[in-house]
Structures are given as structure tokens and as C-alpha cells.
Amino acid sequence: MDYSTLSMAVIFIIGIVAGFFNTIGGGGTLLVLPFLTFMGMDIALANGTNRLGVLLQSGTAAVEYGRKKVLDLKTALPLALFSTIGSVAGTFLAINIDRRYLNLAVAAAISFMALLLIFRPAMWETRRESKLPRFAIFAVFFAIGVYGGFIQAGVGFFLSWGLAVAVGVDLLRGNAIKMVIVGSYNIISLAIFYKSGLVDIPVGLALAGGSMVGAVLGAKFAVAKGSSWIRWILAVVIIISASKMVMDVF
């Protein structure tokens, strides 16, 4: 599709906002996909194009978190492997399936998560030893990878939950690990979407440029403010995102 200079500039700005929110919590894709479809892009093409921005944003944020000494690669890499395996199945599903009813299920799940963020702060702000066996943790992240490969929108919320509850890390360090996971599985997802002709490279690069700027800003903000701020921002974004998902269905 052909876009004007103004349209590409707006896409770049949308990328900044999405990159910021994705880096500190999640939900950026819930802004990007409706915007791209509003501009006339097919939802499948928008879903694939968004992966380019998410990939470069995640890599940028992971580097920034690493510079701030909050990234635990020893924890991140095995989780990234199982999420990536799951994302392959999810990406193939994304090419054909109707996501309307999935939106309702996701909205219900993340709304419950918002309640936990508000009323169970210790769950998100305190590091603890996980009581789950390793195979169960890997199964959780495989399942999240399936969803991430499928639609990406809202996957950050599930990763935040998995890292806090199943793995036992606080939100700040969980965000750093999350960037490695999301970046890893989006390499595969982007390749599959691209091979299927579902990536608009110019739009994706404009989105990625903004997303990388937003990712740096988000990582700096998260490190400066800590887990408590992240928890409240995440709760607000989840509530807004869940409401939008329900409205999209009806």
C-alpha cells in the first residue's frame, strides 16, 4: 500500500507510544492493529507488519535493560526457547482463524489479572522461589508462545503474569526477561508472515523506528520508577485493553 509522508510520520509516532507501553507492561499492539486497519490495511497484513516493530523494539529494550543490569539471561533463554516453539503453531493459526471469540476469553483473563495487580501487590513486586516444576513452567511459556504467535496483542500481560507467578521474578526484572522472549519468538513469526506475503516492509520499518525510540524511553522509565509504578500502569492498561477487546466483538 502507498502511504503519504504524513501517514508514515503518524505511524512512527504510534510506534513510539506502542514501544513505550510494551516495554513497561504491554498492550502496545492493541493500539497498533486498530490504527493500521483504520488506515485500510487488512488485519492479517497488519498482524504480520506489526511483528517487525515488535522484534526491533524488543531487541532495543533488552539491550537497554542489560545496560541497566536488570536482565537475567540465564532465566530468559530457556523460557524464550519454549515460547518460540509455541509461537510457530500460533503463527500458522493466525493466518486463517477468526479472532472475535478469542477476544472475549482474553479480555476475561486479563481483567482477572488486573484485579490481582491492584489487590495482590506482593505477587508482582517481590521476588520469590517458584514452586512449580520446570516442565510446568516451560509448558506455561509454550502456551503463551502459541498465543503470541497467533495475535501478539496482549501477550505482554500473560508474560508478566507467567514471570511473576510461575517463575517468581518481580515486574521490573520480568519486563527485561519478557523482551528477550518476545524478541526471540517474533524472529520466527515474522519470517512466517513474510513468507506468506503478510508484511508491509515500509510501514513496518516506520513502526519499528518509533517502537525502538519508545522502547528506550520505556526501559529508562521502568528502571527509574521500579515495580510499583509498573504495576499500576499495567493495571490501567489492562483494564482499557480488556474493554476494547469486548467492544471489538460487539
CSV table of C-alpha atoms in Angstrom, one decimal:
chain,number,residue,atom,x,y,z
A,1,MET,CA,0.0,0.0,0.0
A,2,ASP,CA,1.1,3.6,-0.7
A,3,TYR,CA,1.2,6.0,2.3
A,4,SER,CA,1.9,9.7,2.4
A,5,THR,CA,4.8,11.2,4.3
A,6,LEU,CA,2.3,12.4,7.0
A,7,SER,CA,0.8,8.9,7.3
A,8,MET,CA,4.3,7.4,7.8
A,9,ALA,CA,5.1,10.1,10.4
A,10,VAL,CA,1.9,9.3,12.3
A,11,ILE,CA,2.8,5.5,12.2
A,12,PHE,CA,6.2,6.4,13.6
A,13,ILE,CA,4.6,8.3,16.5
A,14,ILE,CA,2.2,5.4,17.1
A,15,GLY,CA,5.3,3.2,17.2
A,16,ILE,CA,6.8,5.4,20.0
A,17,VAL,CA,3.7,5.0,22.1
A,18,ALA,CA,3.4,1.3,21.5
A,19,GLY,CA,7.0,0.7,22.2
A,20,PHE,CA,6.8,2.6,25.5
A,21,PHE,CA,3.8,0.6,26.7
A,22,ASN,CA,5.1,-2.7,25.5
A,23,THR,CA,8.4,-2.2,27.3
A,24,ILE,CA,6.9,-1.3,30.7
A,25,GLY,CA,3.9,-3.7,30.6
A,26,GLY,CA,2.2,-4.5,27.4
A,27,GLY,CA,-0.8,-3.5,25.3
A,28,GLY,CA,1.0,-1.6,22.5
A,29,THR,CA,-0.2,-3.9,19.8
A,30,LEU,CA,-3.8,-3.2,20.9
A,31,LEU,CA,-3.1,0.3,19.7
A,32,VAL,CA,-1.2,-0.6,16.5
A,33,LEU,CA,-3.5,-3.1,15.0
A,34,PRO,CA,-6.7,-1.0,15.0
A,35,PHE,CA,-4.7,2.0,13.7
A,36,LEU,CA,-3.3,0.1,10.8
A,37,THR,CA,-6.7,-1.4,9.9
A,38,PHE,CA,-8.2,2.1,10.2
A,39,MET,CA,-5.7,3.2,7.5
A,40,GLY,CA,-7.0,0.5,5.2
A,41,MET,CA,-4.7,-2.4,5.9
A,42,ASP,CA,-6.1,-6.0,6.1
A,43,ILE,CA,-5.9,-7.4,9.7
A,44,ALA,CA,-3.7,-10.3,8.6
A,45,LEU,CA,-1.3,-7.9,6.9
A,46,ALA,CA,-1.4,-5.6,9.9
A,47,ASN,CA,-0.7,-8.5,12.3
A,48,GLY,CA,2.4,-9.5,10.2
A,49,THR,CA,3.6,-6.0,9.7
A,50,ASN,CA,3.4,-5.3,13.4
A,51,ARG,CA,5.9,-8.1,14.1
A,52,LEU,CA,8.8,-6.1,12.5
A,53,GLY,CA,8.2,-3.3,15.0
A,54,VAL,CA,7.8,-5.7,17.9
A,55,LEU,CA,11.0,-7.5,17.0
A,56,LEU,CA,13.2,-4.4,16.8
A,57,GLN,CA,11.6,-2.8,19.9
A,58,SER,CA,12.2,-5.9,22.0
A,59,GLY,CA,15.8,-6.1,21.0
A,60,THR,CA,16.3,-2.5,21.8
A,61,ALA,CA,14.6,-2.8,25.2
A,62,ALA,CA,16.6,-5.9,26.0
A,63,VAL,CA,19.9,-4.1,25.3
A,64,GLU,CA,18.8,-1.2,27.4
A,65,TYR,CA,17.7,-3.4,30.3
A,66,GLY,CA,21.0,-5.2,30.0
A,67,ARG,CA,22.9,-1.9,30.3
A,68,LYS,CA,20.9,-1.2,33.5
A,69,LYS,CA,22.0,-4.6,34.9
A,70,VAL,CA,18.4,-5.9,35.4
A,71,LEU,CA,18.4,-8.6,32.6
A,72,ASP,CA,18.8,-12.2,33.7
A,73,LEU,CA,19.7,-14.1,30.5
A,74,LYS,CA,20.1,-17.4,32.4
A,75,THR,CA,16.4,-17.3,33.2
A,76,ALA,CA,15.3,-15.7,29.9
A,77,LEU,CA,16.8,-18.0,27.3
A,78,PRO,CA,15.1,-21.3,28.2
A,79,LEU,CA,11.8,-19.6,28.5
A,80,ALA,CA,12.4,-17.9,25.2
A,81,LEU,CA,13.1,-21.3,23.6
A,82,PHE,CA,9.8,-22.8,24.6
A,83,SER,CA,7.8,-19.7,23.8
A,84,THR,CA,9.4,-19.7,20.3
A,85,ILE,CA,8.4,-23.3,19.7
A,86,GLY,CA,4.8,-22.5,20.7
A,87,SER,CA,4.8,-19.4,18.5
A,88,VAL,CA,5.3,-21.5,15.4
A,89,ALA,CA,1.9,-23.2,15.9
A,90,GLY,CA,0.3,-19.9,16.9
A,91,THR,CA,1.6,-18.1,13.8
A,92,PHE,CA,0.2,-20.7,11.4
A,93,LEU,CA,-3.2,-20.4,13.2
A,94,ALA,CA,-3.1,-16.6,12.8
A,95,ILE,CA,-3.2,-16.8,9.0
A,96,ASN,CA,-6.7,-18.2,8.9
A,97,ILE,CA,-8.7,-18.1,12.2
A,98,ASP,CA,-11.3,-15.6,13.3
A,99,ARG,CA,-10.2,-13.9,16.5
A,100,ARG,CA,-13.5,-12.4,17.7
A,101,TYR,CA,-14.4,-15.0,20.2
A,102,LEU,CA,-10.8,-15.3,21.4
A,103,ASN,CA,-11.0,-11.6,22.3
A,104,LEU,CA,-13.7,-12.3,24.9
A,105,ALA,CA,-11.7,-15.1,26.5
A,106,VAL,CA,-8.6,-12.9,26.6
A,107,ALA,CA,-10.5,-9.9,27.9
A,108,ALA,CA,-11.9,-12.1,30.8
A,109,ALA,CA,-8.4,-13.5,31.6
A,110,ILE,CA,-6.6,-10.2,31.7
A,111,SER,CA,-9.4,-8.5,33.6
A,112,PHE,CA,-8.8,-11.0,36.4
A,113,MET,CA,-5.1,-10.2,36.1
A,114,ALA,CA,-5.9,-6.5,36.6
A,115,LEU,CA,-7.7,-7.4,39.9
A,116,LEU,CA,-4.6,-9.3,41.1
A,117,LEU,CA,-2.4,-6.3,40.1
A,118,ILE,CA,-4.5,-4.0,42.3
A,119,PHE,CA,-5.3,-6.2,45.3
A,120,ARG,CA,-2.2,-8.5,45.4
A,121,PRO,CA,0.8,-6.2,45.0
A,122,ALA,CA,3.3,-8.6,46.7
A,123,MET,CA,2.7,-11.1,43.9
A,124,TRP,CA,4.2,-8.6,41.4
A,125,GLU,CA,6.7,-6.6,43.4
A,126,THR,CA,8.6,-9.3,45.3
A,127,ARG,CA,11.0,-11.9,44.1
A,128,ARG,CA,10.3,-15.5,45.3
A,129,GLU,CA,11.2,-19.1,44.6
A,130,SER,CA,8.9,-20.7,42.2
A,131,LYS,CA,7.1,-23.8,43.5
A,132,LEU,CA,6.3,-25.2,40.0
A,133,PRO,CA,8.4,-27.9,38.5
A,134,ARG,CA,10.5,-26.8,35.5
A,135,PHE,CA,8.4,-28.8,33.0
A,136,ALA,CA,5.2,-27.0,34.2
A,137,ILE,CA,6.9,-23.6,33.8
A,138,PHE,CA,8.1,-24.5,30.3
A,139,ALA,CA,4.5,-25.6,29.4
A,140,VAL,CA,3.1,-22.3,30.6
A,141,PHE,CA,5.5,-20.4,28.3
A,142,PHE,CA,4.9,-22.7,25.4
A,143,ALA,CA,1.2,-21.9,25.7
A,144,ILE,CA,1.9,-18.2,25.9
A,145,GLY,CA,4.1,-18.5,22.9
A,146,VAL,CA,1.2,-20.1,20.9
A,147,TYR,CA,-0.9,-17.0,21.8
A,148,GLY,CA,1.9,-14.6,21.0
A,149,GLY,CA,2.5,-16.2,17.6
A,150,PHE,CA,-1.2,-16.1,16.9
A,151,ILE,CA,-2.1,-12.4,17.5
A,152,GLN,CA,0.6,-10.8,19.8
A,153,ALA,CA,-2.0,-8.3,21.2
A,154,GLY,CA,-2.0,-8.6,25.0
A,155,VAL,CA,0.7,-11.2,25.1
A,156,GLY,CA,2.8,-9.0,27.4
A,157,PHE,CA,0.1,-9.2,30.1
A,158,PHE,CA,0.3,-13.0,30.1
A,159,LEU,CA,4.1,-13.0,30.1
A,160,SER,CA,4.1,-10.6,33.1
A,161,TRP,CA,1.7,-13.0,34.9
A,162,GLY,CA,3.8,-16.0,34.0
A,163,LEU,CA,7.1,-14.4,35.0
A,164,ALA,CA,5.6,-13.2,38.3
A,165,VAL,CA,3.6,-16.2,39.4
A,166,ALA,CA,5.2,-19.2,37.7
A,167,VAL,CA,8.8,-18.0,37.7
A,168,GLY,CA,8.8,-15.8,40.7
A,169,VAL,CA,10.5,-12.6,39.4
A,170,ASP,CA,9.3,-9.1,40.1
A,171,LEU,CA,7.8,-6.9,37.4
A,172,LEU,CA,11.0,-4.9,36.6
A,173,ARG,CA,13.2,-8.0,36.1
A,174,GLY,CA,10.3,-9.7,34.5
A,175,ASN,CA,10.0,-6.9,31.9
A,176,ALA,CA,13.6,-7.4,31.0
A,177,ILE,CA,13.2,-11.1,30.5
A,178,LYS,CA,10.0,-10.6,28.6
A,179,MET,CA,11.8,-8.5,26.0
A,180,VAL,CA,14.1,-11.4,25.3
A,181,ILE,CA,11.2,-13.9,25.0
A,182,VAL,CA,9.1,-11.6,22.7
A,183,GLY,CA,12.1,-10.8,20.5
A,184,SER,CA,13.0,-14.4,20.1
A,185,TYR,CA,9.7,-15.8,19.1
A,186,ASN,CA,9.0,-12.9,16.8
A,187,ILE,CA,12.0,-13.8,14.7
A,188,ILE,CA,10.2,-17.0,13.7
A,189,SER,CA,6.7,-15.4,13.5
A,190,LEU,CA,8.0,-12.5,11.3
A,191,ALA,CA,9.7,-15.0,8.9
A,192,ILE,CA,6.5,-17.0,8.5
A,193,PHE,CA,4.3,-13.9,8.0
A,194,TYR,CA,6.8,-12.5,5.5
A,195,LYS,CA,7.0,-15.8,3.5
A,196,SER,CA,3.1,-15.6,3.3
A,197,GLY,CA,3.3,-12.1,1.9
A,198,LEU,CA,1.8,-10.6,5.1
A,199,VAL,CA,4.5,-7.9,5.9
A,200,ASP,CA,4.5,-4.4,4.6
A,201,ILE,CA,8.2,-3.5,4.9
A,202,PRO,CA,8.0,0.3,4.6
A,203,VAL,CA,5.2,0.6,7.2
A,204,GLY,CA,6.9,-2.0,9.4
A,205,LEU,CA,10.2,0.0,9.3
A,206,ALA,CA,8.4,3.2,10.2
A,207,LEU,CA,6.6,1.5,13.0
A,208,ALA,CA,9.9,-0.2,14.1
A,209,GLY,CA,11.7,3.1,14.2
A,210,GLY,CA,9.2,4.6,16.5
A,211,SER,CA,9.0,1.5,18.6
A,212,MET,CA,12.7,1.5,19.2
A,213,VAL,CA,12.6,5.0,20.5
A,214,GLY,CA,9.6,4.1,22.7
A,215,ALA,CA,11.4,1.0,24.0
A,216,VAL,CA,14.4,3.0,25.2
A,217,LEU,CA,12.2,5.5,26.9
A,218,GLY,CA,10.1,2.7,28.4
A,219,ALA,CA,13.1,0.8,29.8
A,220,LYS,CA,14.6,4.0,31.3
A,221,PHE,CA,11.2,4.8,32.9
A,222,ALA,CA,10.8,1.3,34.3
A,223,VAL,CA,14.2,1.2,35.9
A,224,ALA,CA,13.8,4.6,37.3
A,225,LYS,CA,10.4,4.1,38.8
A,226,GLY,CA,10.5,0.4,39.8
A,227,SER,CA,7.9,-2.4,40.1
A,228,SER,CA,5.3,-0.4,42.0
A,229,TRP,CA,4.8,2.1,39.2
A,230,ILE,CA,4.9,-0.6,36.6
A,231,ARG,CA,2.1,-2.5,38.5
A,232,TRP,CA,-0.3,0.4,38.5
A,233,ILE,CA,0.4,1.4,34.9
A,234,LEU,CA,0.0,-2.2,33.8
A,235,ALA,CA,-3.4,-2.5,35.7
A,236,VAL,CA,-4.7,0.6,34.0
A,237,VAL,CA,-3.6,-0.5,30.5
A,238,ILE,CA,-5.1,-4.0,31.1
A,239,ILE,CA,-8.5,-2.5,32.0
A,240,ILE,CA,-8.5,-0.3,28.9
A,241,SER,CA,-7.3,-3.2,26.7
A,242,ALA,CA,-9.9,-5.6,28.1
A,243,SER,CA,-12.7,-3.1,27.4
A,244,LYS,CA,-11.5,-2.6,23.9
A,245,MET,CA,-11.4,-6.3,23.2
A,246,VAL,CA,-15.0,-6.7,24.3
A,247,MET,CA,-16.1,-3.7,22.2
A,248,ASP,CA,-14.4,-5.2,19.2
A,249,VAL,CA,-16.5,-8.3,19.5
A,250,PHE,CA,-19.8,-6.4,19.8
